[in-house]
XYZ file of C-alpha atoms in Angstrom:
382
model
C 7.303 -2.111 4.710
C 8.561 -2.484 8.253
C 11.675 -1.310 10.013
C 14.579 -3.589 9.080
C 15.800 -6.088 11.637
C 19.522 -6.569 11.250
C 21.863 -8.980 13.039
C 22.945 -7.865 16.511
C 26.568 -7.892 15.402
C 27.029 -5.503 12.513
C 30.054 -5.802 10.300
C 32.063 -3.002 8.789
C 33.374 -3.948 5.346
C 36.801 -3.148 4.051
C 37.428 -1.891 0.536
C 41.148 -2.569 0.391
C 40.962 -5.635 -1.820
C 42.163 -5.511 -5.404
C 39.288 -5.078 -7.846
C 38.906 -5.376 -11.564
C 37.645 -1.977 -12.678
C 34.579 -0.172 -13.967
C 32.804 0.131 -17.267
C 30.382 2.995 -17.789
C 28.685 1.219 -20.632
C 27.856 -2.209 -19.321
C 28.393 -2.850 -15.633
C 31.498 -3.272 -13.568
C 33.758 -6.177 -14.399
C 33.481 -9.452 -12.584
C 30.505 -11.708 -12.206
C 27.784 -10.320 -9.916
C 27.970 -11.954 -6.532
C 31.411 -13.444 -7.275
C 33.444 -14.225 -4.177
C 36.151 -11.646 -3.536
C 39.235 -13.730 -3.058
C 41.427 -11.088 -1.463
C 38.893 -10.318 1.245
C 36.248 -13.042 1.429
C 34.763 -11.982 4.745
C 34.022 -8.734 6.462
C 35.965 -7.967 9.644
C 34.403 -8.259 13.064
C 32.776 -5.196 14.560
C 34.462 -3.188 17.267
C 32.942 -3.247 20.753
C 30.128 -0.814 21.373
C 31.284 2.489 22.793
C 29.605 4.118 25.790
C 26.656 6.359 24.896
C 27.473 9.977 24.132
C 25.671 12.611 22.114
C 28.557 13.442 19.829
C 27.768 14.181 16.216
C 30.465 13.179 13.756
C 29.978 15.358 10.662
C 30.937 13.660 7.434
C 33.364 15.195 5.014
C 32.030 16.763 1.833
C 35.098 16.083 -0.245
C 34.461 14.236 -3.537
C 36.012 10.987 -2.338
C 34.836 11.174 1.270
C 34.896 7.746 2.847
C 35.884 6.056 -0.410
C 39.648 5.778 -0.182
C 42.193 4.305 2.167
C 45.789 5.371 2.218
C 47.075 1.826 2.042
C 44.787 0.821 -0.818
C 46.605 0.673 -4.187
C 45.107 2.875 -6.864
C 44.022 1.293 -10.151
C 46.119 2.078 -13.224
C 44.979 4.736 -15.686
C 43.555 2.897 -18.670
C 43.000 4.276 -22.152
C 39.243 4.080 -21.602
C 39.450 6.057 -18.375
C 41.725 8.629 -20.023
C 39.255 9.064 -22.877
C 36.356 9.509 -20.474
C 38.186 12.151 -18.480
C 39.470 14.062 -21.510
C 35.869 14.342 -22.710
C 34.961 15.906 -19.371
C 36.107 19.472 -19.771
C 34.361 20.451 -16.547
C 36.568 18.115 -14.539
C 40.042 19.091 -15.771
C 40.631 22.858 -15.654
C 42.478 24.417 -18.564
C 46.141 24.999 -17.897
C 46.329 22.213 -15.345
C 49.950 21.407 -14.382
C 51.607 18.307 -15.837
C 50.409 15.161 -14.171
C 47.232 16.784 -12.869
C 45.152 15.077 -15.558
C 46.328 11.623 -14.551
C 45.969 12.447 -10.868
C 42.346 13.541 -11.239
C 41.623 10.647 -13.575
C 43.010 8.176 -11.058
C 41.001 9.821 -8.302
C 37.724 9.534 -10.226
C 38.486 5.994 -11.369
C 39.580 4.807 -7.933
C 36.506 6.300 -6.304
C 34.199 4.363 -8.622
C 36.203 1.149 -8.319
C 36.175 1.445 -4.532
C 32.424 2.096 -4.388
C 31.637 -0.808 -6.712
C 33.842 -3.197 -4.801
C 32.379 -2.199 -1.458
C 28.817 -2.570 -2.722
C 29.537 -5.988 -4.189
C 31.188 -7.095 -0.946
C 28.158 -6.037 1.114
C 25.738 -7.648 -1.338
C 27.688 -10.906 -1.307
C 27.502 -11.034 2.488
C 23.969 -9.796 3.138
C 22.060 -10.778 -0.002
C 23.808 -13.887 -1.374
C 22.208 -15.338 -4.469
C 20.029 -12.287 -5.118
C 21.230 -12.092 -8.726
C 19.821 -15.545 -9.391
C 16.296 -14.133 -9.159
C 14.715 -12.300 -12.118
C 14.383 -8.532 -11.860
C 10.832 -7.605 -10.906
C 8.754 -4.699 -12.122
C 8.819 -3.188 -8.635
C 12.618 -3.188 -8.552
C 12.827 -0.992 -11.653
C 9.792 1.183 -10.907
C 11.946 4.142 -9.796
C 14.375 3.887 -12.717
C 13.983 6.562 -15.398
C 14.975 5.861 -19.005
C 16.701 8.185 -21.456
C 16.983 6.220 -24.695
C 18.907 8.746 -26.784
C 21.845 8.728 -24.389
C 21.398 5.145 -23.225
C 21.011 6.219 -19.611
C 19.097 4.668 -16.703
C 18.753 6.810 -13.584
C 17.272 5.556 -10.318
C 15.383 8.347 -8.601
C 16.492 8.926 -5.011
C 14.423 11.795 -3.566
C 16.410 14.426 -1.654
C 19.604 13.446 -3.459
C 19.358 15.782 -6.442
C 16.547 13.986 -8.272
C 14.715 17.147 -9.415
C 17.795 18.418 -11.211
C 18.532 14.959 -12.604
C 15.056 14.905 -14.147
C 15.758 18.288 -15.706
C 18.960 16.896 -17.189
C 17.127 13.860 -18.566
C 14.519 16.142 -20.169
C 17.260 18.062 -21.972
C 19.015 14.860 -23.037
C 15.718 13.513 -24.377
C 14.906 16.648 -26.344
C 11.766 17.717 -24.454
C 13.562 20.807 -23.097
C 16.406 22.978 -24.356
C 17.746 24.110 -21.003
C 17.537 22.917 -17.428
C 17.029 26.472 -16.168
C 13.597 26.961 -17.684
C 12.025 23.858 -16.118
C 9.841 24.510 -13.071
C 9.885 22.095 -10.144
C 6.408 20.706 -10.825
C 7.171 20.318 -14.533
C 10.319 18.359 -13.724
C 8.257 15.900 -11.689
C 4.832 15.824 -13.297
C 5.291 16.955 -16.908
C 8.700 15.548 -17.712
C 7.617 13.115 -20.481
C 10.088 10.626 -19.079
C 9.371 6.909 -19.073
C 10.217 4.594 -16.238
C 11.768 1.238 -16.856
C 8.765 -0.738 -15.623
C 6.749 0.667 -18.562
C 8.715 -1.504 -21.024
C 8.251 -5.128 -21.933
C 10.288 -7.758 -20.165
C 12.612 -7.967 -23.165
C 12.909 -4.166 -23.271
C 13.789 -4.040 -19.599
C 16.414 -6.766 -19.948
C 18.046 -5.155 -22.995
C 18.274 -1.729 -21.368
C 19.678 -3.163 -18.144
C 22.282 -4.970 -20.217
C 23.386 -2.161 -22.515
C 22.559 1.219 -20.907
C 24.621 3.129 -18.365
C 22.928 2.659 -15.000
C 23.316 5.574 -12.583
C 22.662 5.935 -8.858
C 23.291 8.965 -6.644
C 23.044 8.580 -2.859
C 23.161 10.852 0.189
C 24.113 10.574 3.857
C 20.998 8.787 5.229
C 20.272 10.940 8.290
C 20.811 14.102 6.265
C 18.475 12.837 3.552
C 15.849 12.008 6.196
C 16.011 15.486 7.728
C 15.854 17.070 4.283
C 12.691 15.118 3.509
C 11.098 16.058 6.855
C 11.832 19.762 6.407
C 10.515 19.757 2.853
C 7.295 17.851 3.491
C 6.307 18.884 7.018
C 7.786 22.314 7.720
C 6.349 24.027 4.648
C 2.721 24.137 3.472
C 1.906 20.919 1.649
C -1.550 19.921 0.451
C -0.623 16.233 0.230
C 1.801 15.312 3.025
C 0.028 17.226 5.793
C -3.378 15.533 5.423
C -2.134 12.134 4.198
C 0.788 11.685 6.598
C 0.522 14.494 9.123
C -2.971 13.754 10.408
C -2.418 10.043 11.195
C 1.026 10.782 12.666
C -0.344 13.412 15.041
C -3.319 11.230 15.903
C -1.104 8.255 16.806
C 1.896 9.856 18.495
C 0.728 13.150 20.049
C -1.069 13.097 23.371
C -3.823 15.681 23.748
C -3.512 16.874 20.160
C -5.573 19.939 19.323
C -8.566 19.694 17.013
C -6.806 21.993 14.566
C -3.727 19.728 14.392
C -5.890 16.632 13.969
C -7.870 18.322 11.217
C -4.993 19.815 9.197
C -2.055 17.518 9.945
C 0.213 20.571 10.157
C 2.971 20.900 12.732
C 4.342 17.352 12.890
C 7.495 17.356 15.009
C 10.653 15.556 13.967
C 10.377 13.186 16.918
C 6.791 12.280 15.947
C 7.966 11.700 12.393
C 10.730 9.355 13.545
C 8.288 7.507 15.796
C 6.119 6.899 12.732
C 9.131 5.816 10.664
C 10.225 3.211 13.200
C 6.764 1.875 14.016
C 6.242 -1.628 12.588
C 2.498 -0.865 12.678
C 2.582 2.542 11.036
C -0.749 4.338 10.791
C 0.117 5.241 7.199
C 2.454 3.578 4.706
C 5.978 4.445 3.632
C 6.983 7.065 1.074
C 9.849 7.153 -1.410
C 11.278 10.317 0.163
C 12.431 8.365 3.224
C 12.613 4.803 1.915
C 16.207 3.489 2.225
C 18.130 3.516 -1.054
C 18.925 -0.164 -0.537
C 15.201 -0.864 -0.941
C 14.319 1.911 -3.370
C 16.879 1.143 -6.087
C 17.837 -2.531 -5.504
C 21.591 -1.901 -5.894
C 22.505 -5.540 -5.266
C 20.481 -6.706 -8.237
C 20.672 -3.879 -10.783
C 24.486 -3.471 -10.802
C 24.795 0.283 -11.283
C 27.668 1.375 -13.498
C 28.105 4.755 -11.807
C 27.566 5.365 -8.089
C 27.627 9.051 -7.256
C 27.268 10.913 -3.998
C 25.206 14.003 -3.241
C 28.111 15.414 -1.245
C 30.059 15.864 -4.511
C 27.033 15.924 -6.793
C 27.939 18.598 -9.307
C 31.482 17.417 -9.968
C 30.553 13.753 -10.299
C 27.396 14.439 -12.329
C 29.304 16.598 -14.798
C 31.990 13.952 -15.134
C 29.302 11.398 -15.904
C 27.597 13.670 -18.458
C 30.863 14.163 -20.335
C 31.520 10.437 -20.131
C 28.270 9.519 -21.884
C 28.790 12.137 -24.596
C 26.211 14.678 -23.441
C 26.271 18.087 -25.208
C 29.173 20.186 -23.978
C 26.855 23.029 -22.971
C 24.801 20.773 -20.677
C 26.069 20.924 -17.118
C 24.385 19.758 -13.966
C 22.266 22.554 -12.438
C 22.842 23.674 -8.889
C 19.748 25.745 -8.187
C 17.188 25.100 -5.437
C 13.731 26.117 -6.584
C 11.654 24.437 -3.865
C 11.587 26.469 -0.646
C 14.461 28.545 -2.062
C 14.712 30.767 1.010
C 15.299 27.824 3.313
C 18.900 26.900 4.068
C 20.005 23.657 2.459
C 20.005 20.729 4.832
C 23.568 20.266 6.030
C 25.403 18.159 8.566
C 24.994 20.931 11.135
C 21.255 21.242 10.553
C 20.877 17.460 10.694
C 22.612 17.427 14.061
C 20.100 19.920 15.466
C 17.187 17.696 14.504
C 18.704 14.491 15.847
C 19.435 16.175 19.155
C 15.659 16.088 19.663
C 15.841 12.271 19.897
C 17.101 10.125 22.720
C 19.907 7.590 22.300
C 17.518 4.671 21.709
C 15.651 6.524 18.980
C 18.879 7.496 17.249
C 20.073 3.899 17.391
C 16.823 2.600 15.903
C 16.974 5.210 13.142
C 20.534 4.104 12.383
C 19.362 0.482 12.306
C 16.634 1.465 9.853
C 19.221 2.915 7.433
C 22.001 0.516 8.358
C 22.312 -1.042 4.903
C 22.574 2.389 3.282
C 25.374 3.313 5.675
C 27.088 0.010 4.962
C 26.643 -0.127 1.171
C 27.812 3.415 0.504
C 30.373 3.767 3.300
C 28.941 6.669 5.185
C 30.520 6.883 8.653
C 28.462 6.552 11.805
C 27.060 10.008 12.626
C 27.258 9.406 16.406
C 29.900 7.653 18.451
C 27.404 5.700 20.542
C 25.858 3.953 17.527
C 26.718 0.317 17.006
């Protein structure tokens, strides 16, 4: 896998067109790849702004970057009402009149907006992709929970450990998410991935199961992965990735660093990431979601965001009929003493890079920024 090469002129899509709606049981309405009549082309990009090291922190509100004031909200349908009423964790008891419909419309509009935007980007950048059969590689990160009819694409550093715990409880291999250790969630979860099924089994599950994807601000996800794998003791990532990274990108490296692979700096890590001739291959923890989960081809029914993970995950669990006592866990059991990676922490790491390196990192994750409408983290990016 090499660093993506995108067109020099990058477009910013609009999500103000009227869309059909969502369906948590079988894909969003409208034929995949269908031309969007109310907005057939993406608007032209604005001129590049002069370079400046100004971090633009993204909002953590549940609908951050998903709504526009002038965009009409979809009507509240009976199906949407039923889904929300089942989600006791979303509507607080004693809510004032009209609050139920307001929150329902907010959840529904957020999903409609995300689906429309994704389809618009896919139509422009990957036209005709749905005409090709789904490959085993494209579903290799998708976990299957047959009892609930759920397909979940694993995105590391976007809540995947806790999602695996939830899937274990849904599947009956655990009674509570709180008793599942980190290693058990990843290596003893008894979960099957979609590529383990026959071609007919894959096709049937893609057709009838609820397909779920949760994403995260790309730079923040990258920093989270770096901190987790390179700033704490790790018997795999230090020797497998750390040693070749230090050997390639550090002048006058010490014998100890070359032997152990410990102490990789963030700048060295980014140099490795952007190198088309990497000394060691890619890893799922920093692979772009656009490549990891094939969102243009798999047509996810629910697109959630890490920035509002608990609220959106609980809404989804109620929507699929999960047990009422199963809620999405919020604990951090890996490096629990370390502060969670935030926008502020991410800024500190990216300040170690120069403007060219930040631009190339943005180019690398450009499709993730575009598909999931995360704003540019720096003003000088284009």
